[in-house]
Short mmCIF file of C-alpha atoms in Angstrom, two decimals:
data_model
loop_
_atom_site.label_atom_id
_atom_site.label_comp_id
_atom_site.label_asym_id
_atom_site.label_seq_id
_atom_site.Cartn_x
_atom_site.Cartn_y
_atom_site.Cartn_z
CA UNK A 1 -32.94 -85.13 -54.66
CA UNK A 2 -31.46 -81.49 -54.96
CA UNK A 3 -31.47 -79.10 -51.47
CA UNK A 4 -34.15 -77.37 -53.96
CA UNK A 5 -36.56 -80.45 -53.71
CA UNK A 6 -36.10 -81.00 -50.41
CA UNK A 7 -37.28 -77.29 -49.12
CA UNK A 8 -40.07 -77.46 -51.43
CA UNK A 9 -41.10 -81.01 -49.49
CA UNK A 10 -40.32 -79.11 -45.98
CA UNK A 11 -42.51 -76.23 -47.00
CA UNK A 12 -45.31 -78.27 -48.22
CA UNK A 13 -45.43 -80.69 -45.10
CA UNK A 14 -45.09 -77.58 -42.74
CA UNK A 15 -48.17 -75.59 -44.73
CA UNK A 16 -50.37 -79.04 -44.58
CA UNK A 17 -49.31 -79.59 -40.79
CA UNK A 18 -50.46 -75.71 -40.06
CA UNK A 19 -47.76 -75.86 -37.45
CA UNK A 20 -46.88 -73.07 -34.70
CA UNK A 21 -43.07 -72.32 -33.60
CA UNK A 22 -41.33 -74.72 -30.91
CA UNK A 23 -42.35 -78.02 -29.91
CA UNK A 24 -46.22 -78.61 -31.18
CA UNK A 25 -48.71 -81.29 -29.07
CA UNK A 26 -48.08 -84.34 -28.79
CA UNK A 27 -50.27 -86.55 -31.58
CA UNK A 28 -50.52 -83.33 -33.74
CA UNK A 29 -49.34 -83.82 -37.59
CA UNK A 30 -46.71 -81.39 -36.55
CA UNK A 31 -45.03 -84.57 -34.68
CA UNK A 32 -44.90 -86.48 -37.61
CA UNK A 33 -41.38 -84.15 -39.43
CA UNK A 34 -38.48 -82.43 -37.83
CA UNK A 35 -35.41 -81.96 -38.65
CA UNK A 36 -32.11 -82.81 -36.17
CA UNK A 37 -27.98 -82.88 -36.24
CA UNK A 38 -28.42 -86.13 -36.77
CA UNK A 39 -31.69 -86.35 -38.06
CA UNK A 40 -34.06 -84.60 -40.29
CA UNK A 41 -37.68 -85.90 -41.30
CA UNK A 42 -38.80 -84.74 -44.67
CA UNK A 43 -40.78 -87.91 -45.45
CA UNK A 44 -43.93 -89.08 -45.13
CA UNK A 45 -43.67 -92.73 -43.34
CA UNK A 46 -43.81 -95.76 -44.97
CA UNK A 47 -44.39 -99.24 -43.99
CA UNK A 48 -41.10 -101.70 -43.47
CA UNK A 49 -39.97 -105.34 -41.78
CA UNK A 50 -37.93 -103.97 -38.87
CA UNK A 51 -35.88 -106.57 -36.16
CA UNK A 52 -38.59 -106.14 -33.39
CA UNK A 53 -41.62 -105.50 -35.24
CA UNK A 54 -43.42 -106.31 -38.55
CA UNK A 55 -46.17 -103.87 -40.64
CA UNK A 56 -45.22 -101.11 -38.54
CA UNK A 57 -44.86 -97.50 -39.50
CA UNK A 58 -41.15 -96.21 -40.49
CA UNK A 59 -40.12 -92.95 -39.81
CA UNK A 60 -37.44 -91.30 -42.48
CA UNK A 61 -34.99 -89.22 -41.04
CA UNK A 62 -32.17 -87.68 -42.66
CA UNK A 63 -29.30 -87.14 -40.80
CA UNK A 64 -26.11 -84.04 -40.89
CA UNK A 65 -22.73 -85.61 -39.91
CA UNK A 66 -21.69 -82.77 -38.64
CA UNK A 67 -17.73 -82.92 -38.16
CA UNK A 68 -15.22 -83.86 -35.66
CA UNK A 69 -16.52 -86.71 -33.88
CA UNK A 70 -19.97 -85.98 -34.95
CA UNK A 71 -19.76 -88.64 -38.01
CA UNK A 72 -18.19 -91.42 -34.90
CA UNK A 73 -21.34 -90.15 -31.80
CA UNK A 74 -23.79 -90.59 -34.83
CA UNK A 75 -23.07 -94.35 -35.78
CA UNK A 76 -23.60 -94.85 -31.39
CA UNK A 77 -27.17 -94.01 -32.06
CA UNK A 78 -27.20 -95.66 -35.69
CA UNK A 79 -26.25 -98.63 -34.03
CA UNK A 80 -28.88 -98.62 -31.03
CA UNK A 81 -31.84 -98.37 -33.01
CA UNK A 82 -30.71 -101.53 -35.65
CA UNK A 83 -29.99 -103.35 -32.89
CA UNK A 84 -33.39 -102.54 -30.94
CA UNK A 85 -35.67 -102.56 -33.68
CA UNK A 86 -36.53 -98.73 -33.25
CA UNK A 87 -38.83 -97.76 -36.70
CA UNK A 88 -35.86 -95.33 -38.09
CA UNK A 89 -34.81 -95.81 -41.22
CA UNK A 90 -32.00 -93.01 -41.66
CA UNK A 91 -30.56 -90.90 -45.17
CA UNK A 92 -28.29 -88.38 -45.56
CA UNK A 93 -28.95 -84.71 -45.50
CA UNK A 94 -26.38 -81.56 -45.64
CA UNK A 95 -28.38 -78.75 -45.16
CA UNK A 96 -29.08 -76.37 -42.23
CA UNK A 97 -28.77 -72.61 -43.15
CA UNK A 98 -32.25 -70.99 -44.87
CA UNK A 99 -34.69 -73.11 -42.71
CA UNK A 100 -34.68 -70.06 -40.21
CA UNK A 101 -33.78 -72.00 -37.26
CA UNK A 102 -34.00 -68.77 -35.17
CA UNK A 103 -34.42 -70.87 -31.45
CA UNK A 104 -31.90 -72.76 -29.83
CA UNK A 105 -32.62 -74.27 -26.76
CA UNK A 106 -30.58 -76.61 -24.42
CA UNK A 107 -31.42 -78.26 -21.47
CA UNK A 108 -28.90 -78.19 -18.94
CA UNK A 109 -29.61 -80.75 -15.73
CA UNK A 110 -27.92 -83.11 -13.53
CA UNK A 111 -27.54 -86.48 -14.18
CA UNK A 112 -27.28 -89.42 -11.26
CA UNK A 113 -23.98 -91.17 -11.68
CA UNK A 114 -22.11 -87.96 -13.08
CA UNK A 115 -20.65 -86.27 -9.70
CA UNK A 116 -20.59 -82.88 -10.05
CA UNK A 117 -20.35 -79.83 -7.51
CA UNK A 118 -23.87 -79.06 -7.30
CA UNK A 119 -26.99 -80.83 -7.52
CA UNK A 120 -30.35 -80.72 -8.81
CA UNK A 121 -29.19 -78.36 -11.55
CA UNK A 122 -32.14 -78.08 -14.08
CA UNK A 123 -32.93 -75.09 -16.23
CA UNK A 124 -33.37 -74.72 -20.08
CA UNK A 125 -31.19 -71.66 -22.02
CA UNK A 126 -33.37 -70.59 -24.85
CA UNK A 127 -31.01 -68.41 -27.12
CA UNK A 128 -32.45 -66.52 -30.21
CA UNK A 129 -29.88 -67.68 -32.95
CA UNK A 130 -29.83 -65.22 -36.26
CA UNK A 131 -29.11 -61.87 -34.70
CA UNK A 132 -26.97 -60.53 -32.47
CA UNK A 133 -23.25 -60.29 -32.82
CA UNK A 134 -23.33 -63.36 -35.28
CA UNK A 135 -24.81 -61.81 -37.66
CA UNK A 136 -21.45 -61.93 -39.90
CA UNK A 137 -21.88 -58.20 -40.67
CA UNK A 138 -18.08 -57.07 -39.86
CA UNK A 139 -15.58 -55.39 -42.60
CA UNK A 140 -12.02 -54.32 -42.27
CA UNK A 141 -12.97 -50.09 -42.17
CA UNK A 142 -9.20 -49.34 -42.81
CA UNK A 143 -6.31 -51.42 -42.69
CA UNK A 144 -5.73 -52.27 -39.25
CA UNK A 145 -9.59 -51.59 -38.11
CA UNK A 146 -12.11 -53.86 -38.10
CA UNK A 147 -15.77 -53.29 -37.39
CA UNK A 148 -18.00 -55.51 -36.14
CA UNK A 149 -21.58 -54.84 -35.84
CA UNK A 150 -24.35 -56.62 -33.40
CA UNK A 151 -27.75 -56.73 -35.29
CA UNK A 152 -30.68 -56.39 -32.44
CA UNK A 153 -34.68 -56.05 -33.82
CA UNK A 154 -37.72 -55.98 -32.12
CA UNK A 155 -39.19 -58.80 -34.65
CA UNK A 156 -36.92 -61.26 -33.59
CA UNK A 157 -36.88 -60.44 -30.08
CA UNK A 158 -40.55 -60.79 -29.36
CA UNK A 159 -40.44 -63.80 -31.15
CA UNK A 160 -37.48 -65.32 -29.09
CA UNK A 161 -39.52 -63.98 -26.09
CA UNK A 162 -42.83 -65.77 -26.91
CA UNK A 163 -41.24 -68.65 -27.55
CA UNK A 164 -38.90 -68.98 -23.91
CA UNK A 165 -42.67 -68.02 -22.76
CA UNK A 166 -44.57 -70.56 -24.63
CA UNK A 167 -41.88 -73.19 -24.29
CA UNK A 168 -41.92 -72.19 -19.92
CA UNK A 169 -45.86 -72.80 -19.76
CA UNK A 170 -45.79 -76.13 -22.36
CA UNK A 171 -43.46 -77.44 -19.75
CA UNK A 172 -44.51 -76.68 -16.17
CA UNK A 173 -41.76 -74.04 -15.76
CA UNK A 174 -42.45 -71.27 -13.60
CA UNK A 175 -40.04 -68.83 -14.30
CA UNK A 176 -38.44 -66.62 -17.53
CA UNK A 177 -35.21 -64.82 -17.01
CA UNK A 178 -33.71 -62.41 -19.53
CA UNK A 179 -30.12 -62.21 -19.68
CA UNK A 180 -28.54 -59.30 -21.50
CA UNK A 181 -25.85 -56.11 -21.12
CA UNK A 182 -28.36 -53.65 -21.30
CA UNK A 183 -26.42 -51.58 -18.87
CA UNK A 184 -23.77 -50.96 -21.65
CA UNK A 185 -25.48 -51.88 -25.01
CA UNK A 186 -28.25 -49.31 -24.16
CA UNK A 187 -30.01 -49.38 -27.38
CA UNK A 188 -29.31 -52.87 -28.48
CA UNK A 189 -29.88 -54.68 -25.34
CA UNK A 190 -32.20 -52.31 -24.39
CA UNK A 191 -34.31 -53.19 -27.06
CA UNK A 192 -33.97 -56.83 -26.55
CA UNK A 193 -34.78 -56.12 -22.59
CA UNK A 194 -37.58 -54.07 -23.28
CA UNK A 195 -39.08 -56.14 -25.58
CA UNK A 196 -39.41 -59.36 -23.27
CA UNK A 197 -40.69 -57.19 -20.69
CA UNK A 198 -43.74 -56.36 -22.79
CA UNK A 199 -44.00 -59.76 -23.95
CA UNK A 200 -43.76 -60.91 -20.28
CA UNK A 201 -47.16 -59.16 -19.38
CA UNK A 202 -48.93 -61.76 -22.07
CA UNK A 203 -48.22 -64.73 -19.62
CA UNK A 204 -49.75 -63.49 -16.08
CA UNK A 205 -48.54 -67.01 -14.57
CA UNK A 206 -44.99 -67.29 -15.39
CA UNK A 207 -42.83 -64.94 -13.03
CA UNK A 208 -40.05 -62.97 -15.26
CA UNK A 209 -37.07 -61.36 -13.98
CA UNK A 210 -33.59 -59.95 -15.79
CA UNK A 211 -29.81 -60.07 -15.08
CA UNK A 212 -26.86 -58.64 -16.91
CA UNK A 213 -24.62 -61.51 -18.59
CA UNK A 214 -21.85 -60.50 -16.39
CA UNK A 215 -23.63 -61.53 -12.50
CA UNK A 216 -25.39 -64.65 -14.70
CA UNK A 217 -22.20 -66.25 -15.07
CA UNK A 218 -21.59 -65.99 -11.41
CA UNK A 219 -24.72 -67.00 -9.89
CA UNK A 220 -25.07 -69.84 -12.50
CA UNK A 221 -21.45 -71.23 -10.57
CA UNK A 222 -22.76 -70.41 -7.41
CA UNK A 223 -26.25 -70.75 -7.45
CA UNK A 224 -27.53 -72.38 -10.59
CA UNK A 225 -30.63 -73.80 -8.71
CA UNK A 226 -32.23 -70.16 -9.11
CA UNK A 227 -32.76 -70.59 -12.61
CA UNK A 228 -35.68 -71.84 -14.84
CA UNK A 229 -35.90 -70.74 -18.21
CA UNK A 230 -33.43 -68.04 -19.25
CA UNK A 231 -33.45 -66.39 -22.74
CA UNK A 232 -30.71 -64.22 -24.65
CA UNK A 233 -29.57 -63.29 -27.70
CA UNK A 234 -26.87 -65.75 -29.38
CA UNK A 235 -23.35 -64.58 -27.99
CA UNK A 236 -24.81 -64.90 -24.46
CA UNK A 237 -26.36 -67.96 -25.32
CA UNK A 238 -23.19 -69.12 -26.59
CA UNK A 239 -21.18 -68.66 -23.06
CA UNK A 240 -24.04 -69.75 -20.83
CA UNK A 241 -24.81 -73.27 -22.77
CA UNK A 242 -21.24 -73.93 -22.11
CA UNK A 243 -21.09 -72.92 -18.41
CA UNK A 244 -24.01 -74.78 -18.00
CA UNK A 245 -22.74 -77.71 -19.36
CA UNK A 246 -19.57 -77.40 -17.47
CA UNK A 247 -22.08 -77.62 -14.42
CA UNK A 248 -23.28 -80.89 -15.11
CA UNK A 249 -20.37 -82.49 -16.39
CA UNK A 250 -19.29 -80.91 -19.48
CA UNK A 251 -20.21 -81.07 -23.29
CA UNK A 252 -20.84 -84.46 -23.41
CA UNK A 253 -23.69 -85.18 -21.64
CA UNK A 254 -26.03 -81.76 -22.57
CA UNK A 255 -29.31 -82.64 -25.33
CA UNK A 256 -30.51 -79.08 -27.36
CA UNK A 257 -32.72 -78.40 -30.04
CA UNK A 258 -32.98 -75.87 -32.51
CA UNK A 259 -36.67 -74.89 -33.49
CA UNK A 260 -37.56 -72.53 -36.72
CA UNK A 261 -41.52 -71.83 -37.09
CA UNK A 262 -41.71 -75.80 -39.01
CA UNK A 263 -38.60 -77.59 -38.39
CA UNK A 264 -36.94 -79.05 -35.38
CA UNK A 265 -33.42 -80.11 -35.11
CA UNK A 266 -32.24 -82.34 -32.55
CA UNK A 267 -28.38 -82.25 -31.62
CA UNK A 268 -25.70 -82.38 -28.84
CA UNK A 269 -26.27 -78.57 -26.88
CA UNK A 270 -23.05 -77.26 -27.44
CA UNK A 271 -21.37 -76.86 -30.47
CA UNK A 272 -17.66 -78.45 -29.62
CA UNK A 273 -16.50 -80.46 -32.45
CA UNK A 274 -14.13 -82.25 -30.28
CA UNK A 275 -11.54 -82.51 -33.72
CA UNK A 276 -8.46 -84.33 -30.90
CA UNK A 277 -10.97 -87.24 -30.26
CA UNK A 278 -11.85 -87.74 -33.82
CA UNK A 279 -11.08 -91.46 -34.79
CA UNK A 280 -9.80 -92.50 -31.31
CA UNK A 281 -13.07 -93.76 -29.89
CA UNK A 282 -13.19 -92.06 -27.25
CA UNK A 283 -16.23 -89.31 -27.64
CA UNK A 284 -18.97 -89.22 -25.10
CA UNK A 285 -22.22 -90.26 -27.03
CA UNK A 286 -24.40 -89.39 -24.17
CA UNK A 287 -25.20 -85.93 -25.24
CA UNK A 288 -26.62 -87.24 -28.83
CA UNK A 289 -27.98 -90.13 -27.36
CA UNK A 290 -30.36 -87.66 -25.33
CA UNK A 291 -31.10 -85.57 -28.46
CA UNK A 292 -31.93 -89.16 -30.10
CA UNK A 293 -34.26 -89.63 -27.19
CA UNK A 294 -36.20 -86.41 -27.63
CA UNK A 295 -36.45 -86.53 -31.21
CA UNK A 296 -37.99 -90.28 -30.67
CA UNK A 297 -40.87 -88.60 -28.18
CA UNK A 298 -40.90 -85.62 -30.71
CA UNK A 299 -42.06 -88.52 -34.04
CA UNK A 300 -44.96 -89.98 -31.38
CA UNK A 301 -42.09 -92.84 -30.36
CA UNK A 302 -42.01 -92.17 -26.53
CA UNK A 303 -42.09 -95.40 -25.15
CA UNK A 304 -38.36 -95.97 -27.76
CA UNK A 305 -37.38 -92.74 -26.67
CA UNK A 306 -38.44 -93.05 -22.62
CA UNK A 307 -36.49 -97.13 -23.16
CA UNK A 308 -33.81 -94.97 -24.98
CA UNK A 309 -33.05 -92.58 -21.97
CA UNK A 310 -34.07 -94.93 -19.26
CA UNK A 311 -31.42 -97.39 -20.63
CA UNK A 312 -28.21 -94.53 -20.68
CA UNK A 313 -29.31 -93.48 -17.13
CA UNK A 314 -29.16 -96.91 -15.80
CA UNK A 315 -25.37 -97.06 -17.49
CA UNK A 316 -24.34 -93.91 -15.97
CA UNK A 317 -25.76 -94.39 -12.79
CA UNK A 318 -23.85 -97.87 -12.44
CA UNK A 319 -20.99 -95.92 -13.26
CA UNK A 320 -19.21 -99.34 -14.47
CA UNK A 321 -18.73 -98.52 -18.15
CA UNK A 322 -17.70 -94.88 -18.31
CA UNK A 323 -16.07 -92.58 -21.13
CA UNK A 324 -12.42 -90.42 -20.08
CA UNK A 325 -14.11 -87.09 -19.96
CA UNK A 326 -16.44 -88.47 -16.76
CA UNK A 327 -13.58 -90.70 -15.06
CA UNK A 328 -13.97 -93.60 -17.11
CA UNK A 329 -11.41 -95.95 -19.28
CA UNK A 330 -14.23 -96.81 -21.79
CA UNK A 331 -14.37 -96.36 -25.45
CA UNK A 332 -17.62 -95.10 -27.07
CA UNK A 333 -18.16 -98.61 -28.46
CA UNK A 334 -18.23 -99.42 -24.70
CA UNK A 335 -20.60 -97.53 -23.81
CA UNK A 336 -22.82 -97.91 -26.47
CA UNK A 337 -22.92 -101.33 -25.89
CA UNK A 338 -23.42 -100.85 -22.56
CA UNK A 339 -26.56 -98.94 -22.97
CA UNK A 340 -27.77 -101.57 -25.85
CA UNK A 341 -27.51 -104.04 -23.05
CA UNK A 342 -29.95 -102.07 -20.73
CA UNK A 343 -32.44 -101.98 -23.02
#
């Protein structure tokens, strides 16, 4: 089918669904599309044979190469649910932009097995993803002089705000912080600042503070254990998903998802292509393995997606079978296997 047909299907399933932005209930007909790196649902299930189990509902879900090693991490998780008789049947999808996926979020936490300097690292970066200073408005003014302008609205910034807010209280968090440069970028940041403050006084029970980009990228290397929930417009959010994933053990091993008001899309949390790995199976798979994991729980599959995760924390925890950018000697084949073996 044409991109065309496909949005049509997307908007049609999201209007019958009546969803709300960010991660609906559990068991809500919200749970039953997304879209992800790997793996978009646009279908309504079907019924299919799988290896495990018979008359059982299949979930369609498209998936987005990506590039890199994307196309290599995406056949680890291909592979996983064959072999495990997970109800995934997956097609081919290449489109991202126009689904206003405004709402990144990655999950940044320490996992046993991966030795790191500090522990017990576990907050969530919520970055607002169509403004800011990627908002590809920039010209060449004269020859020699370019000009680069950062786009900053009170729409969007409310919106990013409710949902860091919405997405703290869904998930037992206790605490929002703002990151911004409002010190310099008066107006812009301002703005952005200003407008999670007011939004801040619609959640009572959720403690909110703010910190300029500049001391966040400190006290996230000294201290990360302070932080919760942190939101920020998309260059900020850029920097701190990698720092954050440098905490833990680098790019590898970090889960995100992207969220517009009726699609999700689960991928690896930072956006490093890895391009020197690419055909040397070598890649970690761990991060998209995670991302498979939540998408699973996201499609009412938990107990797959709680086998899924429980199985790659038993491999990393054992330490045995290890990729090279953790200390290992293993190829991604390894470790895939590995992890197939756990479950």
């Amino acid at each position: 089918l044409p991109v065309s047909t496909w949005l049509v299907i997307l908007v049609l399933l999201s209007t019958h669904a009546q969803l709300r932005h960010g991660l609906s209930p559990k068991g809500s007909p919200a749970a039953r599309f997304l879209k992800v790196i790997a793996f978009t649902v646009v279908c309504q299930p079907y019924f299919a044979q799988t290896k495990l189990f018979s008359s059982v509902s299949n979930k369609v879900v498209s998936f987005i190469p990506g590039d890199g090693v994307g196309p290599e991490l995406f056949m680890a998780v291909k592979y996983l649910f064959k072999e495990t008789g997970i109800p995934v049947t997956f097609e081919e999808l290449r489109f991202r932009r126009a689904l206003d996926l405004y709402a990144n979020t990655v999950h940044i936490r320490s996992l046993d097995g991966i030795k790191t300097r500090h522990n017990n690292v576990d907050f969530v970066v919520v970055r607002e993803c169509l403004e800011g200073e990627y908002s590809s408005m920039e010209h060449e003014s004269v020859p020699g002089v370019v000009e680069s302008l950062k786009i900053i609205t009170r729409l969007n910034s409310e919106r990013i705000a409710k949902f860091a807010f919405d997405f703290a209280k869904r998930n037992g968090r206790k605490k929002v912080t703002a990151v911004h440069k409002a010190n310099i970028m008066k107006l812009a940041d301002g703005l952005f600042l200003d407008t999670c403050y007011s939004v801040s006084k619609l959640y009572p029970g959720i403690q909110f503070d703010s910190m300029i980009v500049d001391n966040c990228c400190m006290q996230l290397v000294n201290q990360p254990t302070q932080f919760d929930v942190m939101v920020m417009p998309n260059l900020y959010g850029s920097i701190i998903e990698n720092v954050g994933a440098g905490l833990v053990g680098g790019a590898g091993l970090v889960p995100g998802v992207l969220f517009s008001h009726d699609v999700a899309v689960f991928q690896p949390g930072t956006s490093h292509t890895f391009s020197q790995a690419s055909g040397r199976n070598t890649a970690n798979p761990t991060a998209v393995i995670l991302a498979a994991a939540n998408l699973l729980r996201h499609i009412d599959l938990e107990s797959h997606g709680d086998r899924l995760e429980q199985a790659l924390s038993r491999v990393l925890k054992a330490g045995r079978v290890l990729t090279e950018d953790v200390g290992g000697s293993s190829t991604t084949t390894d470790f895939t296997k590995a992890v197939l073996m756990e479950m």
